[in-house]
XYZ file of C-alpha atoms in Angstrom:
660
model
C -0.055 0.178 0.212
C 1.298 3.412 -1.042
C 2.281 5.914 1.623
C -0.348 8.455 2.552
C -0.155 11.458 0.626
C 0.529 14.811 2.593
C 1.794 18.220 2.180
C 4.536 19.573 4.239
C 5.064 23.174 4.489
C 8.552 24.289 5.917
C 9.276 27.873 6.667
C 12.847 28.890 6.971
C 14.718 32.038 6.994
C 17.323 32.317 4.242
C 20.111 34.546 4.166
C 20.821 35.266 0.242
C 21.679 38.841 -0.741
C 20.537 38.266 -4.399
C 17.227 37.023 -3.275
C 16.574 39.776 -0.997
C 16.044 42.724 -3.351
C 12.329 42.925 -4.210
C 11.066 44.316 -7.317
C 9.364 47.630 -6.397
C 5.329 47.581 -6.527
C 5.212 51.252 -6.866
C 7.322 54.300 -7.240
C 7.592 56.735 -4.641
C 9.214 60.197 -4.561
C 12.793 59.389 -3.649
C 15.725 61.517 -2.163
C 18.133 62.747 -4.826
C 20.538 59.998 -3.934
C 17.865 57.330 -4.501
C 16.900 56.334 -0.980
C 13.236 56.181 0.246
C 13.523 58.528 3.243
C 10.927 56.772 5.474
C 8.945 53.591 5.306
C 6.877 54.109 8.314
C 3.627 54.948 6.639
C 3.706 52.153 4.519
C 4.634 49.761 7.378
C 1.706 51.110 9.240
C -0.623 50.190 6.681
C 0.834 46.838 6.721
C 0.403 46.449 10.259
C -3.332 47.389 10.041
C -4.003 44.806 7.161
C -2.424 42.050 9.051
C -4.105 43.073 12.441
C -7.691 43.895 12.271
C -8.182 45.500 15.536
C -5.226 47.718 15.277
C -6.677 51.208 15.130
C -6.936 52.802 11.604
C -6.008 56.357 10.992
C -9.174 57.716 11.899
C -9.741 55.771 14.824
C -6.221 56.709 16.291
C -6.670 60.294 15.512
C -10.214 60.316 17.081
C -8.292 58.458 20.161
C -5.300 60.765 20.520
C -7.563 63.947 19.792
C -9.748 63.007 22.894
C -6.862 62.541 24.966
C -5.375 66.011 23.913
C -8.827 67.778 24.507
C -9.409 66.287 27.757
C -5.477 67.201 28.765
C -5.694 64.361 31.468
C -1.755 63.915 30.596
C -1.059 67.463 31.966
C 0.088 66.621 35.197
C 3.464 66.906 37.027
C 4.816 63.903 35.812
C 4.240 64.413 32.104
C 5.183 68.201 32.128
C 8.348 67.411 33.789
C 11.356 66.120 31.877
C 10.677 62.749 30.620
C 13.770 60.171 30.107
C 13.153 57.205 27.771
C 15.830 54.405 28.051
C 16.936 53.327 25.126
C 18.703 50.068 23.660
C 20.565 50.276 20.354
C 20.754 46.610 18.727
C 23.808 46.964 16.360
C 23.338 44.416 13.914
C 26.247 43.826 11.845
C 28.088 41.252 9.606
C 30.621 40.243 12.251
C 33.227 43.091 11.635
C 35.221 44.361 14.646
C 33.726 47.150 16.647
C 34.065 50.446 14.634
C 34.324 48.589 11.164
C 31.507 48.679 8.506
C 28.047 47.803 9.742
C 29.423 47.172 13.409
C 29.454 50.998 14.210
C 31.641 52.346 16.903
C 30.226 53.434 20.286
C 31.018 56.995 19.705
C 28.653 56.820 16.532
C 25.989 55.456 18.665
C 26.348 58.229 21.272
C 26.524 60.800 18.893
C 23.037 59.870 17.937
C 21.639 59.981 21.451
C 23.241 63.346 21.774
C 21.401 64.453 18.652
C 18.027 63.196 19.856
C 18.575 65.179 22.994
C 19.492 68.384 21.356
C 16.532 68.065 18.990
C 13.826 67.156 21.542
C 14.987 69.822 23.846
C 15.542 72.383 21.554
C 18.967 73.012 23.175
C 20.562 76.378 22.770
C 23.888 76.478 20.932
C 23.093 73.192 19.020
C 21.477 72.622 15.723
C 18.262 71.410 17.341
C 17.514 75.182 18.570
C 15.061 77.169 16.627
C 13.598 80.707 17.141
C 10.181 79.806 15.732
C 7.165 81.236 17.780
C 5.595 77.761 17.812
C 9.086 75.798 18.094
C 8.671 73.864 21.317
C 10.913 71.905 23.814
C 9.461 68.581 24.032
C 10.815 68.026 27.649
C 11.941 64.493 26.151
C 15.232 63.163 26.809
C 16.880 59.916 25.701
C 19.480 57.856 27.635
C 21.199 54.519 26.732
C 20.270 51.931 29.143
C 22.557 50.908 32.401
C 20.591 47.789 33.253
C 19.731 44.977 30.855
C 16.570 42.646 31.079
C 18.153 40.087 33.332
C 19.299 43.103 35.707
C 22.874 43.074 34.757
C 24.947 46.186 33.807
C 24.908 47.306 30.159
C 25.952 50.236 28.113
C 22.773 50.125 26.032
C 24.705 48.961 23.181
C 23.725 45.289 22.028
C 25.813 43.836 19.291
C 24.557 40.991 17.432
C 26.325 39.371 14.332
C 24.744 37.912 11.322
C 26.319 36.873 7.907
C 23.980 39.186 6.179
C 24.568 41.943 3.815
C 21.043 43.375 3.823
C 17.807 42.993 5.307
C 14.074 42.927 3.751
C 11.469 44.402 6.110
C 9.811 40.833 6.127
C 12.920 39.423 7.789
C 13.268 42.096 10.035
C 9.607 41.750 11.276
C 9.648 38.124 11.302
C 13.174 37.089 12.667
C 15.178 39.872 13.486
C 13.086 41.779 15.809
C 11.340 38.849 17.685
C 14.525 37.209 18.594
C 16.358 40.328 19.655
C 13.997 42.714 21.206
C 14.342 43.928 24.791
C 11.040 44.320 27.016
C 9.315 46.996 24.885
C 7.585 48.200 28.223
C 10.958 48.996 29.576
C 13.226 50.147 26.465
C 12.971 51.831 23.190
C 14.302 49.337 20.835
C 16.316 50.798 17.968
C 17.761 48.234 15.547
C 20.703 49.781 13.414
C 21.101 47.256 10.518
C 22.912 46.806 7.354
C 20.723 47.835 4.199
C 17.154 47.834 4.533
C 15.320 46.609 1.398
C 11.462 46.964 1.167
C 9.093 46.580 -1.843
C 9.610 50.342 -2.637
C 13.301 50.277 -2.609
C 16.110 50.841 -0.135
C 14.938 52.836 3.010
C 16.744 55.062 5.488
C 14.456 53.785 8.279
C 11.135 53.200 9.708
C 9.303 53.098 13.152
C 6.161 51.430 14.667
C 3.621 53.933 15.216
C 1.973 53.773 18.815
C -1.142 51.825 19.769
C -4.319 53.325 20.641
C -6.322 52.005 23.738
C -10.099 51.064 23.348
C -10.777 52.615 27.068
C -9.032 53.844 29.674
C -7.336 50.807 31.460
C -8.052 48.456 28.498
C -5.895 48.124 25.530
C -5.950 46.541 22.269
C -4.359 43.151 22.196
C -0.512 43.540 21.698
C -0.326 42.182 18.169
C 2.700 44.124 17.713
C 4.666 43.909 21.195
C 7.424 41.773 19.515
C 8.260 44.272 16.937
C 7.935 47.717 18.683
C 10.649 50.262 17.915
C 12.647 52.023 15.304
C 14.855 50.598 12.377
C 17.593 52.578 11.040
C 20.314 51.843 8.335
C 23.584 51.923 9.903
C 24.893 54.565 7.489
C 22.086 57.117 8.951
C 22.453 56.625 12.707
C 24.816 59.188 13.967
C 26.080 62.572 13.482
C 29.267 63.573 11.479
C 29.488 66.785 13.846
C 30.866 64.399 16.337
C 32.932 62.220 14.174
C 35.939 61.137 15.908
C 37.149 59.364 12.735
C 35.578 56.164 13.373
C 32.035 57.090 11.973
C 30.796 55.384 8.851
C 27.835 57.757 7.830
C 26.404 58.793 4.422
C 27.272 62.643 3.959
C 23.710 63.686 2.961
C 21.944 62.064 5.927
C 24.809 61.718 8.254
C 23.747 64.281 10.850
C 21.149 62.095 12.918
C 17.783 63.454 11.802
C 16.618 60.049 10.369
C 16.330 58.677 13.832
C 14.708 62.029 15.221
C 12.193 61.820 12.468
C 11.376 57.982 13.110
C 11.074 58.476 16.752
C 8.639 61.305 16.035
C 6.487 58.617 14.281
C 7.117 56.275 17.214
C 5.588 59.046 19.279
C 2.588 59.596 17.187
C 3.513 62.146 14.404
C 2.519 61.935 10.972
C 4.464 63.443 8.045
C 3.809 67.109 7.960
C 2.497 66.890 4.425
C -0.071 64.283 5.578
C 1.163 61.473 2.947
C -1.152 63.198 0.357
C -1.061 66.439 -1.809
C -1.935 69.141 0.649
C -2.917 66.614 3.244
C -3.234 66.934 6.983
C -1.052 65.885 9.725
C -3.740 66.444 12.295
C -1.577 69.011 14.024
C -3.002 72.706 14.117
C 0.159 74.719 14.400
C 1.762 73.235 11.387
C 1.077 74.832 7.985
C -0.241 72.728 5.265
C 2.328 71.501 2.779
C 1.443 70.587 -0.788
C 4.203 67.542 -0.691
C 7.268 66.371 1.039
C 10.506 68.745 0.528
C 13.993 67.572 -0.187
C 17.073 69.772 0.214
C 16.969 73.263 1.818
C 14.933 76.178 1.218
C 14.787 80.012 2.075
C 11.534 81.716 3.588
C 9.136 82.156 2.400
C 8.372 79.093 0.607
C 4.603 79.397 -0.525
C 2.271 76.714 -2.045
C -0.751 76.693 -4.255
C -2.937 74.421 -1.671
C -6.566 75.443 -1.236
C -6.333 77.549 0.671
C -2.792 78.485 -0.182
C 0.099 78.313 2.378
C 2.133 81.455 2.448
C 5.053 79.645 3.999
C 5.805 76.019 4.564
C 7.572 74.968 7.658
C 10.291 72.949 5.780
C 12.594 72.953 8.957
C 10.054 70.454 10.481
C 11.645 67.217 11.671
C 8.545 65.513 9.883
C 9.381 66.765 6.469
C 11.945 65.209 4.354
C 14.515 67.987 4.129
C 18.071 67.512 4.380
C 19.577 66.640 7.900
C 21.116 70.074 8.344
C 17.838 72.087 7.450
C 15.607 70.349 10.355
C 15.182 71.802 13.677
C 11.682 72.176 14.594
C 9.080 70.276 16.719
C 5.865 72.600 17.434
C 3.739 72.850 20.489
C 0.927 70.944 19.128
C 3.422 68.108 18.061
C 4.458 68.012 21.646
C 0.974 67.564 22.665
C 0.723 64.525 20.676
C 3.972 63.266 22.522
C 2.583 63.903 25.544
C -0.788 62.316 25.017
C 1.257 59.205 23.765
C 3.572 58.824 26.591
C 0.586 59.406 29.183
C -1.912 56.750 27.400
C -0.475 54.584 24.699
C 0.496 50.800 25.727
C 4.217 50.446 26.210
C 4.868 54.113 25.838
C 3.478 55.009 29.232
C 5.217 52.161 30.912
C 8.697 53.610 29.882
C 8.550 56.546 32.099
C 8.632 53.985 35.159
C 11.089 51.656 33.743
C 14.036 50.577 36.011
C 16.363 50.606 32.865
C 18.148 53.632 33.945
C 18.559 52.470 37.613
C 22.339 51.785 38.020
C 23.367 48.351 38.875
C 26.236 47.565 41.558
C 29.399 47.407 39.685
C 32.620 45.214 40.719
C 36.120 45.456 39.461
C 36.314 41.955 37.863
C 33.300 41.377 35.732
C 33.299 39.791 32.352
C 30.066 39.273 30.056
C 30.003 36.333 27.501
C 27.812 36.142 24.589
C 27.622 34.242 21.407
C 28.175 36.518 18.354
C 27.923 34.033 15.493
C 28.519 30.536 14.527
C 30.324 29.721 11.297
C 29.089 26.138 10.079
C 29.539 24.933 6.642
C 26.993 21.929 6.316
C 28.111 21.094 2.825
C 31.826 21.291 3.434
C 32.085 19.943 6.920
C 35.713 18.931 6.877
C 36.369 22.504 7.952
C 36.270 23.395 11.546
C 32.804 24.870 13.046
C 33.901 28.244 14.717
C 32.284 30.484 16.947
C 32.992 34.201 17.630
C 32.526 34.977 21.500
C 31.570 38.484 22.539
C 33.975 39.215 25.575
C 32.751 42.386 27.318
C 34.176 44.270 30.316
C 31.569 45.194 32.730
C 34.036 45.588 35.438
C 35.420 48.996 36.881
C 39.116 47.593 36.234
C 40.487 46.911 32.800
C 40.149 43.530 31.735
C 43.503 41.885 30.804
C 43.039 38.025 31.076
C 40.072 35.711 31.204
C 39.594 31.937 30.863
C 36.737 30.813 28.900
C 35.265 27.378 29.815
C 33.363 25.512 26.887
C 31.326 22.596 27.122
C 30.572 21.253 23.538
C 28.531 18.120 23.221
C 29.506 17.092 26.641
C 33.391 17.657 26.099
C 34.743 20.340 28.328
C 37.852 22.367 27.614
C 39.228 25.993 28.312
C 40.548 28.823 26.076
C 42.509 31.691 27.567
C 42.406 35.326 26.541
C 44.606 38.219 27.193
C 44.345 41.763 26.056
C 43.505 45.001 27.510
C 39.703 45.958 27.603
C 38.563 49.341 29.197
C 35.233 49.047 31.035
C 32.067 48.640 28.600
C 34.430 47.930 25.839
C 34.417 44.395 23.995
C 36.273 42.020 21.665
C 35.453 38.963 19.668
C 37.024 35.967 20.628
C 37.162 32.937 18.049
C 36.557 29.420 19.520
C 36.770 26.187 17.532
C 34.044 24.124 18.101
C 34.129 20.126 18.172
C 31.334 19.294 15.925
C 30.693 15.684 17.229
C 27.227 15.183 15.711
C 24.506 16.836 13.607
C 22.992 18.205 16.683
C 25.550 20.204 18.908
C 24.648 22.155 22.257
C 27.552 24.512 23.304
C 27.782 26.404 26.584
C 30.354 28.822 27.484
C 31.374 30.685 30.689
C 33.941 32.450 32.405
C 36.362 30.581 34.721
C 38.204 33.496 35.797
C 38.773 37.180 35.161
C 41.951 39.073 35.659
C 43.237 35.883 37.654
C 40.492 36.060 40.027
C 36.911 34.867 40.469
C 34.333 36.587 38.159
C 32.419 38.794 40.730
C 29.103 38.432 38.795
C 27.872 35.000 37.660
C 24.586 36.042 36.182
C 26.089 37.648 32.691
C 28.945 35.200 31.982
C 27.215 32.389 30.354
C 25.536 31.679 27.308
C 24.562 28.694 25.089
C 23.984 27.833 21.530
C 23.037 24.851 19.232
C 24.351 23.974 15.830
C 24.496 21.381 13.116
C 27.836 20.100 12.299
C 29.651 16.767 12.002
C 33.520 16.831 12.130
C 35.379 14.804 9.407
C 36.986 11.714 10.419
C 40.296 10.906 8.945
C 40.845 7.480 6.842
C 44.130 6.161 5.237
C 42.861 5.233 2.084
C 42.188 6.169 -1.480
C 39.316 3.958 -2.441
C 35.763 4.457 -0.905
C 32.988 1.873 -1.423
C 29.232 2.507 -1.190
C 26.652 -0.345 -0.182
C 23.146 0.858 -0.721
C 19.915 -0.751 0.219
C 16.931 0.936 -0.718
C 13.320 0.692 0.656
C 10.475 -0.051 -1.909
C 10.318 3.299 -3.187
C 13.748 3.960 -4.588
C 12.651 6.753 -6.399
C 12.439 9.007 -3.321
C 16.257 8.501 -2.754
C 19.248 10.199 -4.405
C 22.934 10.628 -3.071
C 26.158 12.443 -4.065
C 29.844 12.720 -3.013
C 31.160 16.285 -2.942
C 34.673 17.565 -2.825
C 35.801 20.368 -0.581
C 35.190 22.896 -3.313
C 31.603 21.931 -3.336
C 31.675 20.113 -6.824
C 29.730 16.821 -7.159
C 32.105 14.059 -8.129
C 29.628 11.119 -8.072
C 25.893 10.811 -7.643
C 23.013 8.540 -8.013
C 19.251 8.893 -8.363
C 16.305 7.925 -10.621
C 15.930 4.467 -8.865
C 12.961 2.140 -9.379
C 9.928 1.799 -7.050
C 10.255 -2.106 -6.532
C 9.654 -4.387 -3.613
C 12.705 -5.656 -1.950
C 15.341 -4.229 -4.252
C 18.770 -5.714 -4.405
C 21.834 -4.184 -2.675
C 23.659 -1.831 -4.857
C 27.382 -1.405 -4.758
C 29.786 1.281 -5.939
C 33.474 1.866 -5.677
C 35.028 5.349 -6.030
C 38.559 6.479 -6.441
C 39.318 9.617 -4.674
C 42.744 11.732 -4.291
C 44.273 11.346 -0.875
C 44.877 14.161 1.309
C 41.531 15.810 0.605
C 38.222 16.310 2.436
C 34.823 14.989 1.153
C 31.123 14.821 1.872
C 28.810 12.077 1.320
C 25.146 13.143 1.218
C 22.033 11.258 0.929
C 18.341 12.537 0.495
C 14.736 11.311 0.793
C 12.326 13.434 -1.008
C 9.403 11.906 1.254
C 11.283 12.807 4.419
C 11.169 9.180 5.842
C 14.583 7.897 4.677
C 14.642 3.966 4.355
C 12.783 3.123 7.593
C 10.421 1.217 8.207
C 6.892 0.310 6.774
C 8.248 -0.019 3.330
C 11.534 -1.709 3.515
C 14.488 -1.532 5.865
C 17.172 0.039 4.036
C 20.708 1.344 4.906
C 23.974 2.792 3.377
C 27.438 1.828 4.252
C 30.889 3.417 3.524
C 34.059 1.269 3.711
C 37.791 1.952 2.698
C 39.557 -0.271 0.412
C 40.859 -2.377 3.288
C 37.303 -2.998 4.652
C 37.397 -0.250 7.483
C 33.627 0.636 8.115
C 33.443 4.577 7.732
C 29.751 4.642 8.499
C 26.771 2.085 8.582
C 23.611 3.661 8.931
C 20.612 1.340 9.312
C 17.881 3.840 10.365
C 17.935 6.713 7.971
C 14.503 8.097 8.878
C 14.571 11.750 7.644
C 14.899 13.851 4.630
C 18.817 14.060 4.325
C 22.057 12.809 6.079
C 25.388 14.370 5.608
C 28.629 12.596 6.292
C 32.129 14.252 5.978
C 35.437 12.367 5.675
C 39.092 12.918 5.118
C 41.144 10.687 2.881
C 44.962 10.575 3.767
C 46.873 11.767 6.870
C 46.161 15.395 6.781
C 45.729 15.842 10.430
C 48.012 13.017 11.901
C 51.280 13.709 10.229
C 54.183 14.197 12.899
C 56.790 16.771 12.380
C 59.203 18.467 14.797
C 60.118 21.674 12.996
C 60.749 23.422 16.437
C 62.950 20.566 17.826
C 60.884 20.398 21.109
C 60.544 17.243 23.347
C 57.490 16.109 25.396
C 57.443 14.132 28.538
C 56.357 12.026 30.216
C 54.842 10.104 27.582
C 52.352 8.221 28.101
C 51.194 11.055 30.580
C 48.625 11.197 33.301
C 48.104 14.719 34.179
C 50.784 17.179 32.919
C 52.780 17.492 29.619
C 56.134 19.006 29.669
C 57.157 21.028 26.601
C 60.844 21.697 26.129
C 62.542 24.591 24.035
C 59.623 26.920 23.927
C 58.619 30.251 25.649
C 55.482 31.371 27.287
C 54.253 32.667 23.874
C 53.931 29.157 22.387
C 50.508 27.884 21.925
C 49.166 24.309 21.745
C 46.441 22.574 19.892
C 45.425 19.020 20.684
C 43.742 16.613 18.258
C 42.454 12.915 18.542
C 43.754 10.306 16.092
C 40.836 10.915 13.759
C 42.107 14.663 13.302
C 39.154 16.419 15.259
C 40.023 19.412 17.562
C 40.006 18.796 21.255
C 41.387 21.744 22.747
C 43.853 24.562 22.564
C 45.670 27.351 24.533
C 49.008 28.779 25.763
C 51.846 26.742 26.815
C 52.529 28.012 30.429
C 55.741 27.452 32.213
C 56.531 24.781 29.804
C 53.489 22.861 30.698
C 50.021 21.759 29.254
C 47.493 20.245 31.538
C 45.813 17.115 29.779
C 44.218 15.777 32.952
C 40.947 16.116 31.616
C 41.643 13.921 28.466
C 39.914 10.491 28.197
C 42.496 7.684 27.833
C 43.799 7.152 24.357
C 46.001 8.616 21.603
C 46.301 12.233 20.616
C 48.562 14.604 18.797
C 49.744 17.922 20.087
C 50.813 20.609 17.969
C 52.909 23.164 19.240
C 53.195 26.717 17.416
C 55.741 29.335 18.066
C 56.987 32.251 15.853
C 55.316 30.911 12.691
C 56.720 27.342 13.127
C 55.038 24.248 14.313
C 55.695 20.706 15.720
C 53.229 17.951 16.024
C 53.813 14.858 17.985
C 51.606 11.915 19.240
C 51.231 11.284 22.889
C 49.195 8.606 24.845
C 46.974 9.740 27.785
C 46.971 7.155 30.385
């Protein structure tokens, strides 16, 4: 009887730059350099379509008008200076801090400074104006000093992805929900590589505030896990404060994109009302015919009905150049206050503990995974991870020992350097990759030669798929393949380290009890290969329609893999032919003793600058570190045969030893 027919829907997140760029569905007015200045209006329309209980434009405006008219929000708390805690998620491509998309701390701080200049109309800054309706919003922004777990932070959260650009769909479905901090305590700002939407590349966009149905009764928080502001990395910061590390667009590099988008986040609409001579629902802003680009001189009249004698092109909610903007009006500030007093998540920010300092200690290291580099198609390569080592202590961080547990194997890795407080560095670690499902946990064993004073921020974990290649002394590989009754579902291939398919098989018959198929392959030595086998139906060879298997052996009969329960859509098996990882040499002329060894392996003729790497006989990485006082501790190794590689001044020695 044939298998039951079913449909399988698999959602996945694919990072592919060429497929991210969408064909524009419509043409908007773009800035002279081709960017779409703001995507907030289009984004809000999409949210309204997806969430039928989200307030439409008229509903929101009726709600906020009522709040403003009743002036419930004008109390001491609201009329005083309001400080909003901010976390800036710097989404980068794995560069060092201050390089490319991983913008510097100084660039982030320059943006916060600019926001405070603009929202406070600070005298002596470019955020000051003399317009009669120009207003100090009494709103300030501060980077958080307490993270969601109660640990210290500088309010800058760096996260690495191997992504050149992001679509708005990826941002909303994957990036925001996986990285957001509690939006009732933090204004979340995501600073990302290029932001690509259906209308082109945009400078930024914001999530408009929620309305509430009744006092004390809010709409369901459909958008709680996406609330915040998105800004392209070249538009976040202010060139006026450039210390030489800034990576900013010269046209939009003065911080007003973020000022503009937070205006949306606080309830403002574009000054031209996103229509020809439209309304922004603000009484003291003149009607604009449309958006303005560049800068102008007054008066700038238009032909709306009635005509406007002079447009307020300096308003932050226009599209003029960064250096031209400097006005929020009195009635725009009224909207800010109404939102901060009444809108879900906005009103809670004013009582957030994110700006309450955390007790600091001299020695406090924070560890977080940055990214993991795993190449599933060429798994002869090592899986590696970048670990973010952050100094949260008051003393400079000079040494740390990182403890690693990878798939049940414990090993340590030492780091040395000089990190000032709240500075960080990437520490690469090699992962063991013992199976197609690996869990890794990292922690801090010591900081500056002492115990880490805070244990709540020095551990992280990650899961990854990787299978380290085993090494076989052979130039011939034999494949034995027993299919099930539906051979047409099965295919296989052998791929070299460059990803080239050397051998493959498919288009097998659907017959009961098929005969075993046998193949012999001659492959060059000292190279890496991957055997892949697929089942289009997703059930492998097992079990109701024949018990199949596949087996790889060397020419001498050594079994490389014998898999009897292939019960999924694919399996991957990497292997090395030759002795790439186990050839002994002694270019440094060192000696090791005792051999066999119990606990400590002594190394002669090297300095404390020498490093070591230990492999098992299959060439798999086990541990690495510095040779300290001519000694390497091997007490934690299981009994067996190993190779130790000693490196110093560009030369290496590799020798075999036995752990008793």
